[in-house]
Structures are given as structure tokens and as C-alpha cells.
């Protein structure tokens, strides 16, 4: 077996990290930061992505990517993996809104769990190994199955937004949630809002829950976003262009502003990319210029924050965990306007910007933008306060080091 190269002073216990696609493609960019800290604390890390497609990004030398060669799923192969472990899952069948889908999902997940076990056995990762799912989703269900079969000793997981809040899923339901919670060793919530949500929803497992904030890097106050005296204000947004991000509200708000000059830059693409561009071209007046460069590497966005004056970062999502994009903006001292959803109010407050209602009108957004741009956006003292709040709460060096030490204690 080709083991990753160990680093001095790190834990001898291997860590298996389960991701959606990282380190492939462009998504899960925040893991680019966390993996560096994990690599400093563990000799050997094995990443098992659910969808290993796209270009492979750079990873530390002691990290290896495993790509299981699964046999094709059939209903019969799924049935063969059933056992006593399935009984708690069948109890959830009663409340499943789509029972046929639930059973099909159960059989497919059982098959996938068995294929995963073959991979772990081959690389000798079933015993004395920390299994960590970055998302509390189907990969967590597979590990819960293996734990219930005593094939692994346990697993831990983070929970963010779509993988936590049931109302963000079809029919307001997440399959196998009780089963996952029964077998997870520790569940790390990325916001106080998420911690309170899961604690009230499943209080019987409260002893397993722990707050663990994410973080981003910007190690020097000298890296603050530069200010300008230009007559044109610059606002930036960064997200996938999907319904939940409501970027159309930003366009609608800007369309009502006539009294000041604004440049709007949006980073990110998605199914609504062309629609949003068309709406911007149609509705934005001459005093509003705009640019939508699409999906760009996270490092390019950070370089942009470091070098290009930005007066305000804006996020008007209808639902969030605790947005990493806002952490990145505040790490450069950029004031923020954002909707009061999920854990957003844990980073957007009187120290960092202005919090909008959860469902603001375009007029409310426009009024708030004009207010911030005319007061706090270019105030050096306020911008230093934005950086200070980030440094005290969302600095990766502190948050990920603390998280890694917690993982070492679990083993």
C-alpha cells in the first residue's frame, strides 16, 4: 500500500476524510484551508470523495485520495446487505413521505456501505482510524451502517446547512437522520444556530453535539482591503447562482438606486447565471456598472479582496449555515450586508456591518446599501473593527487547530 508521507509531530492514527468531491473540481473550496491543518496533526490522511470528477487540486504530501471501484448496484445486491442493523431504519419508514424512495435509498446505501468496507479493509483502515464526514449526509449513513455492524469503531461529522436543516430538503425530511445520530460519535455544528436547532430537534443525543466554527486565513492586518476615494462605490457578492441565494434581489435593489455610482461584481456561476446576466443587462441603470466573471478559483477571489478596493460585501440568501464567503470578506476588513438567516447573525452584526431581515424587499436592500456606503464602508476605524471581529472569531489558525486537537482526543 502506498501510504501518504507522514509529517513530524503528528498523530499516528490515520484519518479518513469523506467529501462531496474535494480535492476534485472547484467546489468545497473551504476544505483547501482545513486540509492543511489536518495534515499537520495526522501522519496519514485518506480522502474519499463521493464524486471524484474534475481536475485534481494540490493537497499536502501526506494526503492520499482513494477512489473505490464499486460493483454496479442491483436491488438483489442491496437486499443481500440487510441484517439486524436495518431495524432502526425501518422505524423511520413510518414517517418517510415517500416510502418507495426510502426503501430504494436504503438498499442502495447498504450496497454502497459494503463497497466502502471493502475499500477500507484493503487499505487497513477499519481499525484505529478516525472516520470524518465533512457533510452529514449519505456518506454518514454508510458509516453509520458500518458502525452498527461493528466494522468500524465510530465516525464523526460536521453539519452545515442543507445537510442539517430539514426544511431545506424535499418534503422537509432527511432520510436516516435518527440512525445517523444513533451511531455518530461526535457531531460538530458550524454555528450556534445549528447547534440550537439539532439540540431542540434531537435532544436525546445532545451529549454528542459540539460547536466548531469554520475559519479562513489572513494572517496579517497588513492585508486589509485597500480603501479608495473614488466616486464609484464597489460592492461584491460571491455565491452559486441558484434560487436559495436570491442574487436577483441584488439586481432588483441596484435597479432602484439612481443617486450614487456603484460597481457590482459577482463571483460564481450556476443554473441561473445567464438569467441573472440578462436581468442585469436589462434593468440596471447607467450609474450601475457590473461584472460577472463566473466561477473563479478561491485564491483569485482572495487576491481580489487583497488588491481591489471593495466598499461592501453582500449576501441575501434565504438560508445559510454560517457563510464562509462572509468570513473571507471580513478577514480583509470589508463591511458586510446580509440577511438574518441561519447562523449569519453570528458574523454580521454592529461590529461588521448591517443585518437585513430574513426576507427583505429590494427597496430595503437598496436603502441599507445606500446607508452603509455613505457611512461605515470607507471608515478606517470601522473596517479595522471588522477585521478584529473576524480575527477573534473566525481565524482558521485558531479554529482548525482547536478542532484537530479535539479529533486527537477522540481517538
PDB file of C-alpha atoms in Angstrom, residues 123-374:
ATOM      1  CA  UNK A 123      -6.138  -0.200   2.929  1.00  0.00           C
ATOM      2  CA  UNK A 124      -6.310  -1.460   6.543  1.00  0.00           C
ATOM      3  CA  UNK A 125      -8.470   1.486   7.636  1.00  0.00           C
ATOM      4  CA  UNK A 126     -11.176  -0.292   9.609  1.00  0.00           C
ATOM      5  CA  UNK A 127      -9.414  -0.358  12.987  1.00  0.00           C
ATOM      6  CA  UNK A 128      -7.857   2.529  14.934  1.00  0.00           C
ATOM      7  CA  UNK A 129      -8.904   5.017  12.276  1.00  0.00           C
ATOM      8  CA  UNK A 130     -10.839   8.285  12.600  1.00  0.00           C
ATOM      9  CA  UNK A 131     -13.640   8.482  10.030  1.00  0.00           C
ATOM     10  CA  UNK A 132     -14.748  12.064   9.382  1.00  0.00           C
ATOM     11  CA  UNK A 133     -17.582  13.020   7.033  1.00  0.00           C
ATOM     12  CA  UNK A 134     -17.435  16.681   6.110  1.00  0.00           C
ATOM     13  CA  UNK A 135     -21.179  16.665   5.367  1.00  0.00           C
ATOM     14  CA  UNK A 136     -23.842  14.977   7.478  1.00  0.00           C
ATOM     15  CA  UNK A 137     -25.350  13.141   4.511  1.00  0.00           C
ATOM     16  CA  UNK A 138     -25.365   9.775   2.734  1.00  0.00           C
ATOM     17  CA  UNK A 139     -21.683   9.139   3.489  1.00  0.00           C
ATOM     18  CA  UNK A 140     -22.581   9.469   7.172  1.00  0.00           C
ATOM     19  CA  UNK A 141     -25.345   6.909   6.651  1.00  0.00           C
ATOM     20  CA  UNK A 142     -22.861   4.457   5.137  1.00  0.00           C
ATOM     21  CA  UNK A 143     -20.534   4.863   8.114  1.00  0.00           C
ATOM     22  CA  UNK A 144     -23.474   4.503  10.498  1.00  0.00           C
ATOM     23  CA  UNK A 145     -24.234   1.155   8.848  1.00  0.00           C
ATOM     24  CA  UNK A 146     -20.614   0.018   9.271  1.00  0.00           C
ATOM     25  CA  UNK A 147     -20.619   1.183  12.887  1.00  0.00           C
ATOM     26  CA  UNK A 148     -23.866  -0.705  13.605  1.00  0.00           C
ATOM     27  CA  UNK A 149     -22.212  -3.819  12.153  1.00  0.00           C
ATOM     28  CA  UNK A 150     -19.115  -3.262  14.336  1.00  0.00           C
ATOM     29  CA  UNK A 151     -16.978  -2.986  11.221  1.00  0.00           C
ATOM     30  CA  UNK A 152     -15.628   0.387  12.368  1.00  0.00           C
ATOM     31  CA  UNK A 153     -15.414   1.816  15.871  1.00  0.00           C
ATOM     32  CA  UNK A 154     -17.263   5.048  15.047  1.00  0.00           C
ATOM     33  CA  UNK A 155     -17.291   8.202  12.969  1.00  0.00           C
ATOM     34  CA  UNK A 156     -17.578  11.954  13.406  1.00  0.00           C
ATOM     35  CA  UNK A 157     -19.182  14.540  11.158  1.00  0.00           C
ATOM     36  CA  UNK A 158     -19.694  18.224  10.580  1.00  0.00           C
ATOM     37  CA  UNK A 159     -23.175  19.605   9.849  1.00  0.00           C
ATOM     38  CA  UNK A 160     -23.647  22.838   7.918  1.00  0.00           C
ATOM     39  CA  UNK A 161     -26.878  23.897   6.181  1.00  0.00           C
ATOM     40  CA  UNK A 162     -28.624  21.671   3.637  1.00  0.00           C
ATOM     41  CA  UNK A 163     -27.294  18.617   5.478  1.00  0.00           C
ATOM     42  CA  UNK A 164     -28.691  19.902   8.794  1.00  0.00           C
ATOM     43  CA  UNK A 165     -31.909  21.862   8.314  1.00  0.00           C
ATOM     44  CA  UNK A 166     -34.703  19.513   7.341  1.00  0.00           C
ATOM     45  CA  UNK A 167     -36.869  22.252   5.828  1.00  0.00           C
ATOM     46  CA  UNK A 168     -34.216  22.756   3.143  1.00  0.00           C
ATOM     47  CA  UNK A 169     -34.850  19.247   1.843  1.00  0.00           C
ATOM     48  CA  UNK A 170     -37.656  17.701  -0.183  1.00  0.00           C
ATOM     49  CA  UNK A 171     -40.791  17.320   1.930  1.00  0.00           C
ATOM     50  CA  UNK A 172     -38.903  18.797   4.895  1.00  0.00           C
ATOM     51  CA  UNK A 173     -37.308  15.436   5.603  1.00  0.00           C
ATOM     52  CA  UNK A 174     -33.780  13.967   5.761  1.00  0.00           C
ATOM     53  CA  UNK A 175     -33.674  10.157   5.456  1.00  0.00           C
ATOM     54  CA  UNK A 176     -31.920   8.136   8.186  1.00  0.00           C
ATOM     55  CA  UNK A 177     -31.346  11.155  10.449  1.00  0.00           C
ATOM     56  CA  UNK A 178     -32.150   9.224  13.663  1.00  0.00           C
ATOM     57  CA  UNK A 179     -29.996   6.310  12.522  1.00  0.00           C
ATOM     58  CA  UNK A 180     -27.062   8.627  11.753  1.00  0.00           C
ATOM     59  CA  UNK A 181     -27.337  10.293  15.160  1.00  0.00           C
ATOM     60  CA  UNK A 182     -27.591   6.964  16.939  1.00  0.00           C
ATOM     61  CA  UNK A 183     -24.183   5.881  15.645  1.00  0.00           C
ATOM     62  CA  UNK A 184     -22.209   9.125  15.212  1.00  0.00           C
ATOM     63  CA  UNK A 185     -19.526   9.565  17.884  1.00  0.00           C
ATOM     64  CA  UNK A 186     -19.470  13.357  17.695  1.00  0.00           C
ATOM     65  CA  UNK A 187     -21.364  15.863  15.572  1.00  0.00           C
ATOM     66  CA  UNK A 188     -19.680  19.232  15.054  1.00  0.00           C
ATOM     67  CA  UNK A 189     -22.012  22.130  14.257  1.00  0.00           C
ATOM     68  CA  UNK A 190     -20.551  25.104  12.388  1.00  0.00           C
ATOM     69  CA  UNK A 191     -22.865  27.684  14.005  1.00  0.00           C
ATOM     70  CA  UNK A 192     -24.638  28.305  17.304  1.00  0.00           C
ATOM     71  CA  UNK A 193     -27.876  28.418  15.344  1.00  0.00           C
ATOM     72  CA  UNK A 194     -27.183  24.915  14.021  1.00  0.00           C
ATOM     73  CA  UNK A 195     -26.259  23.669  17.489  1.00  0.00           C
ATOM     74  CA  UNK A 196     -29.512  25.021  18.937  1.00  0.00           C
ATOM     75  CA  UNK A 197     -31.503  23.576  16.029  1.00  0.00           C
ATOM     76  CA  UNK A 198     -30.218  19.999  16.344  1.00  0.00           C
ATOM     77  CA  UNK A 199     -30.360  20.159  20.158  1.00  0.00           C
ATOM     78  CA  UNK A 200     -34.050  21.063  20.093  1.00  0.00           C
ATOM     79  CA  UNK A 201     -34.862  18.602  17.299  1.00  0.00           C
ATOM     80  CA  UNK A 202     -32.978  15.600  18.744  1.00  0.00           C
ATOM     81  CA  UNK A 203     -32.289  16.387  22.420  1.00  0.00           C
ATOM     82  CA  UNK A 204     -31.614  12.736  23.281  1.00  0.00           C
ATOM     83  CA  UNK A 205     -28.227  12.986  21.516  1.00  0.00           C
ATOM     84  CA  UNK A 206     -27.249  16.391  22.915  1.00  0.00           C
ATOM     85  CA  UNK A 207     -24.121  14.943  24.570  1.00  0.00           C
ATOM     86  CA  UNK A 208     -22.726  14.251  21.080  1.00  0.00           C
ATOM     87  CA  UNK A 209     -23.062  17.809  19.771  1.00  0.00           C
ATOM     88  CA  UNK A 210     -20.265  20.350  19.815  1.00  0.00           C
ATOM     89  CA  UNK A 211     -19.832  23.798  18.301  1.00  0.00           C
ATOM     90  CA  UNK A 212     -16.858  24.011  15.926  1.00  0.00           C
ATOM     91  CA  UNK A 213     -16.683  27.187  13.867  1.00  0.00           C
ATOM     92  CA  UNK A 214     -15.059  27.155  10.461  1.00  0.00           C
ATOM     93  CA  UNK A 215     -12.372  29.713   9.655  1.00  0.00           C
ATOM     94  CA  UNK A 216     -10.376  31.350   6.907  1.00  0.00           C
ATOM     95  CA  UNK A 217      -6.814  32.559   6.731  1.00  0.00           C
ATOM     96  CA  UNK A 218      -5.477  36.100   6.574  1.00  0.00           C
ATOM     97  CA  UNK A 219      -2.588  36.177   8.977  1.00  0.00           C
ATOM     98  CA  UNK A 220      -1.774  39.868   8.861  1.00  0.00           C
ATOM     99  CA  UNK A 221      -3.725  43.091   9.434  1.00  0.00           C
ATOM    100  CA  UNK A 222      -1.483  44.500   6.711  1.00  0.00           C
ATOM    101  CA  UNK A 223      -3.606  42.502   4.242  1.00  0.00           C
ATOM    102  CA  UNK A 224      -6.703  44.636   4.805  1.00  0.00           C
ATOM    103  CA  UNK A 225      -8.703  45.524   1.722  1.00  0.00           C
ATOM    104  CA  UNK A 226      -7.491  48.889   0.375  1.00  0.00           C
ATOM    105  CA  UNK A 227      -9.821  51.862   0.639  1.00  0.00           C
ATOM    106  CA  UNK A 228     -10.415  54.448  -2.046  1.00  0.00           C
ATOM    107  CA  UNK A 229     -11.824  57.928  -2.507  1.00  0.00           C
ATOM    108  CA  UNK A 230     -13.267  57.092  -5.921  1.00  0.00           C
ATOM    109  CA  UNK A 231     -16.752  58.445  -6.618  1.00  0.00           C
ATOM    110  CA  UNK A 232     -17.900  54.970  -7.644  1.00  0.00           C
ATOM    111  CA  UNK A 233     -18.626  52.553  -4.797  1.00  0.00           C
ATOM    112  CA  UNK A 234     -17.744  48.877  -5.270  1.00  0.00           C
ATOM    113  CA  UNK A 235     -19.895  46.065  -3.880  1.00  0.00           C
ATOM    114  CA  UNK A 236     -19.145  42.344  -4.216  1.00  0.00           C
ATOM    115  CA  UNK A 237     -21.193  39.161  -3.868  1.00  0.00           C
ATOM    116  CA  UNK A 238     -19.982  35.580  -4.150  1.00  0.00           C
ATOM    117  CA  UNK A 239     -22.180  32.501  -4.421  1.00  0.00           C
ATOM    118  CA  UNK A 240     -23.631  29.851  -6.660  1.00  0.00           C
ATOM    119  CA  UNK A 241     -26.365  31.299  -8.832  1.00  0.00           C
ATOM    120  CA  UNK A 242     -29.249  29.199  -7.537  1.00  0.00           C
ATOM    121  CA  UNK A 243     -32.674  30.096  -6.160  1.00  0.00           C
ATOM    122  CA  UNK A 244     -31.678  29.923  -2.497  1.00  0.00           C
ATOM    123  CA  UNK A 245     -29.010  32.634  -2.967  1.00  0.00           C
ATOM    124  CA  UNK A 246     -31.578  35.144  -4.318  1.00  0.00           C
ATOM    125  CA  UNK A 247     -29.000  37.121  -6.307  1.00  0.00           C
ATOM    126  CA  UNK A 248     -31.894  38.501  -8.346  1.00  0.00           C
ATOM    127  CA  UNK A 249     -32.731  40.632  -5.277  1.00  0.00           C
ATOM    128  CA  UNK A 250     -29.336  42.327  -5.534  1.00  0.00           C
ATOM    129  CA  UNK A 251     -30.077  43.176  -9.169  1.00  0.00           C
ATOM    130  CA  UNK A 252     -33.548  44.432  -8.259  1.00  0.00           C
ATOM    131  CA  UNK A 253     -32.151  46.583  -5.435  1.00  0.00           C
ATOM    132  CA  UNK A 254     -29.436  48.113  -7.614  1.00  0.00           C
ATOM    133  CA  UNK A 255     -32.014  48.877 -10.291  1.00  0.00           C
ATOM    134  CA  UNK A 256     -33.748  51.284  -7.870  1.00  0.00           C
ATOM    135  CA  UNK A 257     -30.583  53.261  -6.972  1.00  0.00           C
ATOM    136  CA  UNK A 258     -30.120  56.418  -9.003  1.00  0.00           C
ATOM    137  CA  UNK A 259     -28.328  58.832  -6.666  1.00  0.00           C
ATOM    138  CA  UNK A 260     -24.856  57.211  -6.446  1.00  0.00           C
ATOM    139  CA  UNK A 261     -22.480  55.352  -8.765  1.00  0.00           C
ATOM    140  CA  UNK A 262     -21.938  51.677  -7.931  1.00  0.00           C
ATOM    141  CA  UNK A 263     -19.933  48.869  -9.469  1.00  0.00           C
ATOM    142  CA  UNK A 264     -21.212  45.369  -8.664  1.00  0.00           C
ATOM    143  CA  UNK A 265     -19.006  42.280  -9.053  1.00  0.00           C
ATOM    144  CA  UNK A 266     -20.432  38.807  -8.581  1.00  0.00           C
ATOM    145  CA  UNK A 267     -18.190  35.724  -8.349  1.00  0.00           C
ATOM    146  CA  UNK A 268     -19.781  32.350  -9.044  1.00  0.00           C
ATOM    147  CA  UNK A 269     -21.852  30.544 -11.641  1.00  0.00           C
ATOM    148  CA  UNK A 270     -24.750  28.130 -11.645  1.00  0.00           C
ATOM    149  CA  UNK A 271     -28.028  27.364 -13.415  1.00  0.00           C
ATOM    150  CA  UNK A 272     -29.239  30.991 -13.064  1.00  0.00           C
ATOM    151  CA  UNK A 273     -26.041  32.531 -14.445  1.00  0.00           C
ATOM    152  CA  UNK A 274     -27.367  33.524 -17.877  1.00  0.00           C
ATOM    153  CA  UNK A 275     -30.748  34.586 -16.476  1.00  0.00           C
ATOM    154  CA  UNK A 276     -29.070  36.856 -13.925  1.00  0.00           C
ATOM    155  CA  UNK A 277     -26.782  38.386 -16.557  1.00  0.00           C
ATOM    156  CA  UNK A 278     -29.749  39.065 -18.810  1.00  0.00           C
ATOM    157  CA  UNK A 279     -31.702  40.701 -15.991  1.00  0.00           C
ATOM    158  CA  UNK A 280     -28.712  42.880 -15.037  1.00  0.00           C
ATOM    159  CA  UNK A 281     -28.235  43.991 -18.648  1.00  0.00           C
ATOM    160  CA  UNK A 282     -31.933  44.790 -18.939  1.00  0.00           C
ATOM    161  CA  UNK A 283     -32.679  46.544 -15.665  1.00  0.00           C
ATOM    162  CA  UNK A 284     -29.539  48.202 -14.272  1.00  0.00           C
ATOM    163  CA  UNK A 285     -29.273  51.956 -14.978  1.00  0.00           C
ATOM    164  CA  UNK A 286     -26.177  53.708 -16.339  1.00  0.00           C
ATOM    165  CA  UNK A 287     -24.907  54.657 -12.871  1.00  0.00           C
ATOM    166  CA  UNK A 288     -24.585  50.936 -12.037  1.00  0.00           C
ATOM    167  CA  UNK A 289     -21.769  49.043 -13.747  1.00  0.00           C
ATOM    168  CA  UNK A 290     -21.377  45.323 -13.212  1.00  0.00           C
ATOM    169  CA  UNK A 291     -19.176  42.307 -13.863  1.00  0.00           C
ATOM    170  CA  UNK A 292     -19.942  38.588 -13.561  1.00  0.00           C
ATOM    171  CA  UNK A 293     -16.702  36.674 -14.192  1.00  0.00           C
ATOM    172  CA  UNK A 294     -18.345  33.348 -13.266  1.00  0.00           C
ATOM    173  CA  UNK A 295     -16.613  30.649 -11.279  1.00  0.00           C
ATOM    174  CA  UNK A 296     -13.047  31.567 -10.381  1.00  0.00           C
ATOM    175  CA  UNK A 297     -10.595  29.814  -8.055  1.00  0.00           C
ATOM    176  CA  UNK A 298     -10.950  30.773  -4.407  1.00  0.00           C
ATOM    177  CA  UNK A 299      -7.369  32.044  -4.389  1.00  0.00           C
ATOM    178  CA  UNK A 300      -8.304  34.554  -7.114  1.00  0.00           C
ATOM    179  CA  UNK A 301     -11.195  35.886  -5.015  1.00  0.00           C
ATOM    180  CA  UNK A 302      -8.865  36.362  -2.036  1.00  0.00           C
ATOM    181  CA  UNK A 303      -6.293  38.107  -4.221  1.00  0.00           C
ATOM    182  CA  UNK A 304      -9.100  40.369  -5.425  1.00  0.00           C
ATOM    183  CA  UNK A 305     -10.016  41.212  -1.807  1.00  0.00           C
ATOM    184  CA  UNK A 306      -6.380  41.966  -1.046  1.00  0.00           C
ATOM    185  CA  UNK A 307      -5.767  44.260  -4.013  1.00  0.00           C
ATOM    186  CA  UNK A 308      -9.040  45.771  -5.272  1.00  0.00           C
ATOM    187  CA  UNK A 309     -10.969  48.301  -3.146  1.00  0.00           C
ATOM    188  CA  UNK A 310     -14.315  46.846  -2.017  1.00  0.00           C
ATOM    189  CA  UNK A 311     -16.767  49.010  -0.102  1.00  0.00           C
ATOM    190  CA  UNK A 312     -19.271  46.289   0.820  1.00  0.00           C
ATOM    191  CA  UNK A 313     -19.825  42.545   0.572  1.00  0.00           C
ATOM    192  CA  UNK A 314     -23.466  41.497   0.213  1.00  0.00           C
ATOM    193  CA  UNK A 315     -25.302  38.201   0.758  1.00  0.00           C
ATOM    194  CA  UNK A 316     -29.109  37.917   0.528  1.00  0.00           C
ATOM    195  CA  UNK A 317     -29.593  34.131   0.803  1.00  0.00           C
ATOM    196  CA  UNK A 318     -32.875  32.705   2.065  1.00  0.00           C
ATOM    197  CA  UNK A 319     -30.993  30.075   4.078  1.00  0.00           C
ATOM    198  CA  UNK A 320     -27.406  29.615   5.264  1.00  0.00           C
ATOM    199  CA  UNK A 321     -25.247  27.695   7.700  1.00  0.00           C
ATOM    200  CA  UNK A 322     -22.585  30.250   8.570  1.00  0.00           C
ATOM    201  CA  UNK A 323     -21.216  31.584   5.264  1.00  0.00           C
ATOM    202  CA  UNK A 324     -17.517  31.104   4.578  1.00  0.00           C
ATOM    203  CA  UNK A 325     -17.752  33.808   1.910  1.00  0.00           C
ATOM    204  CA  UNK A 326     -18.603  36.339   4.638  1.00  0.00           C
ATOM    205  CA  UNK A 327     -15.699  35.086   6.767  1.00  0.00           C
ATOM    206  CA  UNK A 328     -13.390  35.731   3.816  1.00  0.00           C
ATOM    207  CA  UNK A 329     -14.705  39.253   3.273  1.00  0.00           C
ATOM    208  CA  UNK A 330     -14.439  40.199   6.955  1.00  0.00           C
ATOM    209  CA  UNK A 331     -10.902  38.803   7.121  1.00  0.00           C
ATOM    210  CA  UNK A 332      -9.954  41.715   4.848  1.00  0.00           C
ATOM    211  CA  UNK A 333     -11.923  44.262   6.863  1.00  0.00           C
ATOM    212  CA  UNK A 334     -14.731  44.555   4.292  1.00  0.00           C
ATOM    213  CA  UNK A 335     -18.098  45.601   5.807  1.00  0.00           C
ATOM    214  CA  UNK A 336     -20.997  43.241   5.133  1.00  0.00           C
ATOM    215  CA  UNK A 337     -24.731  43.425   4.470  1.00  0.00           C
ATOM    216  CA  UNK A 338     -26.532  40.085   4.814  1.00  0.00           C
ATOM    217  CA  UNK A 339     -29.899  38.541   5.580  1.00  0.00           C
ATOM    218  CA  UNK A 340     -30.654  37.269   9.075  1.00  0.00           C
ATOM    219  CA  UNK A 341     -30.859  33.556   8.234  1.00  0.00           C
ATOM    220  CA  UNK A 342     -29.174  30.519   9.782  1.00  0.00           C
ATOM    221  CA  UNK A 343     -26.010  31.469  11.624  1.00  0.00           C
ATOM    222  CA  UNK A 344     -25.358  34.646   9.622  1.00  0.00           C
ATOM    223  CA  UNK A 345     -26.110  36.875  12.619  1.00  0.00           C
ATOM    224  CA  UNK A 346     -23.141  35.271  14.371  1.00  0.00           C
ATOM    225  CA  UNK A 347     -20.801  37.060  11.974  1.00  0.00           C
ATOM    226  CA  UNK A 348     -22.838  40.037  10.710  1.00  0.00           C
ATOM    227  CA  UNK A 349     -23.640  42.482  13.494  1.00  0.00           C
ATOM    228  CA  UNK A 350     -22.905  46.034  14.641  1.00  0.00           C
ATOM    229  CA  UNK A 351     -19.168  45.217  14.578  1.00  0.00           C
ATOM    230  CA  UNK A 352     -19.083  44.055  10.960  1.00  0.00           C
ATOM    231  CA  UNK A 353     -21.962  45.618   9.039  1.00  0.00           C
ATOM    232  CA  UNK A 354     -25.749  45.594   8.812  1.00  0.00           C
ATOM    233  CA  UNK A 355     -28.140  42.674   9.168  1.00  0.00           C
ATOM    234  CA  UNK A 356     -31.174  42.651   6.881  1.00  0.00           C
ATOM    235  CA  UNK A 357     -34.476  40.934   7.685  1.00  0.00           C
ATOM    236  CA  UNK A 358     -34.677  37.315   6.545  1.00  0.00           C
ATOM    237  CA  UNK A 359     -36.955  38.258   3.644  1.00  0.00           C
ATOM    238  CA  UNK A 360     -36.099  41.838   2.646  1.00  0.00           C
ATOM    239  CA  UNK A 361     -37.648  43.710  -0.223  1.00  0.00           C
ATOM    240  CA  UNK A 362     -35.422  45.117  -2.947  1.00  0.00           C
ATOM    241  CA  UNK A 363     -36.231  48.577  -1.564  1.00  0.00           C
ATOM    242  CA  UNK A 364     -34.983  47.586   1.914  1.00  0.00           C
ATOM    243  CA  UNK A 365     -31.768  46.227   0.423  1.00  0.00           C
ATOM    244  CA  UNK A 366     -31.226  49.412  -1.601  1.00  0.00           C
ATOM    245  CA  UNK A 367     -31.859  51.654   1.414  1.00  0.00           C
ATOM    246  CA  UNK A 368     -29.438  49.634   3.562  1.00  0.00           C
ATOM    247  CA  UNK A 369     -26.777  49.711   0.838  1.00  0.00           C
ATOM    248  CA  UNK A 370     -27.004  53.487   0.496  1.00  0.00           C
ATOM    249  CA  UNK A 371     -26.794  53.853   4.282  1.00  0.00           C
ATOM    250  CA  UNK A 372     -23.698  51.646   4.652  1.00  0.00           C
ATOM    251  CA  UNK A 373     -21.910  53.103   1.643  1.00  0.00           C
ATOM    252  CA  UNK A 374     -22.479  56.621   2.920  1.00  0.00           C
TER     253      UNK A 374
END
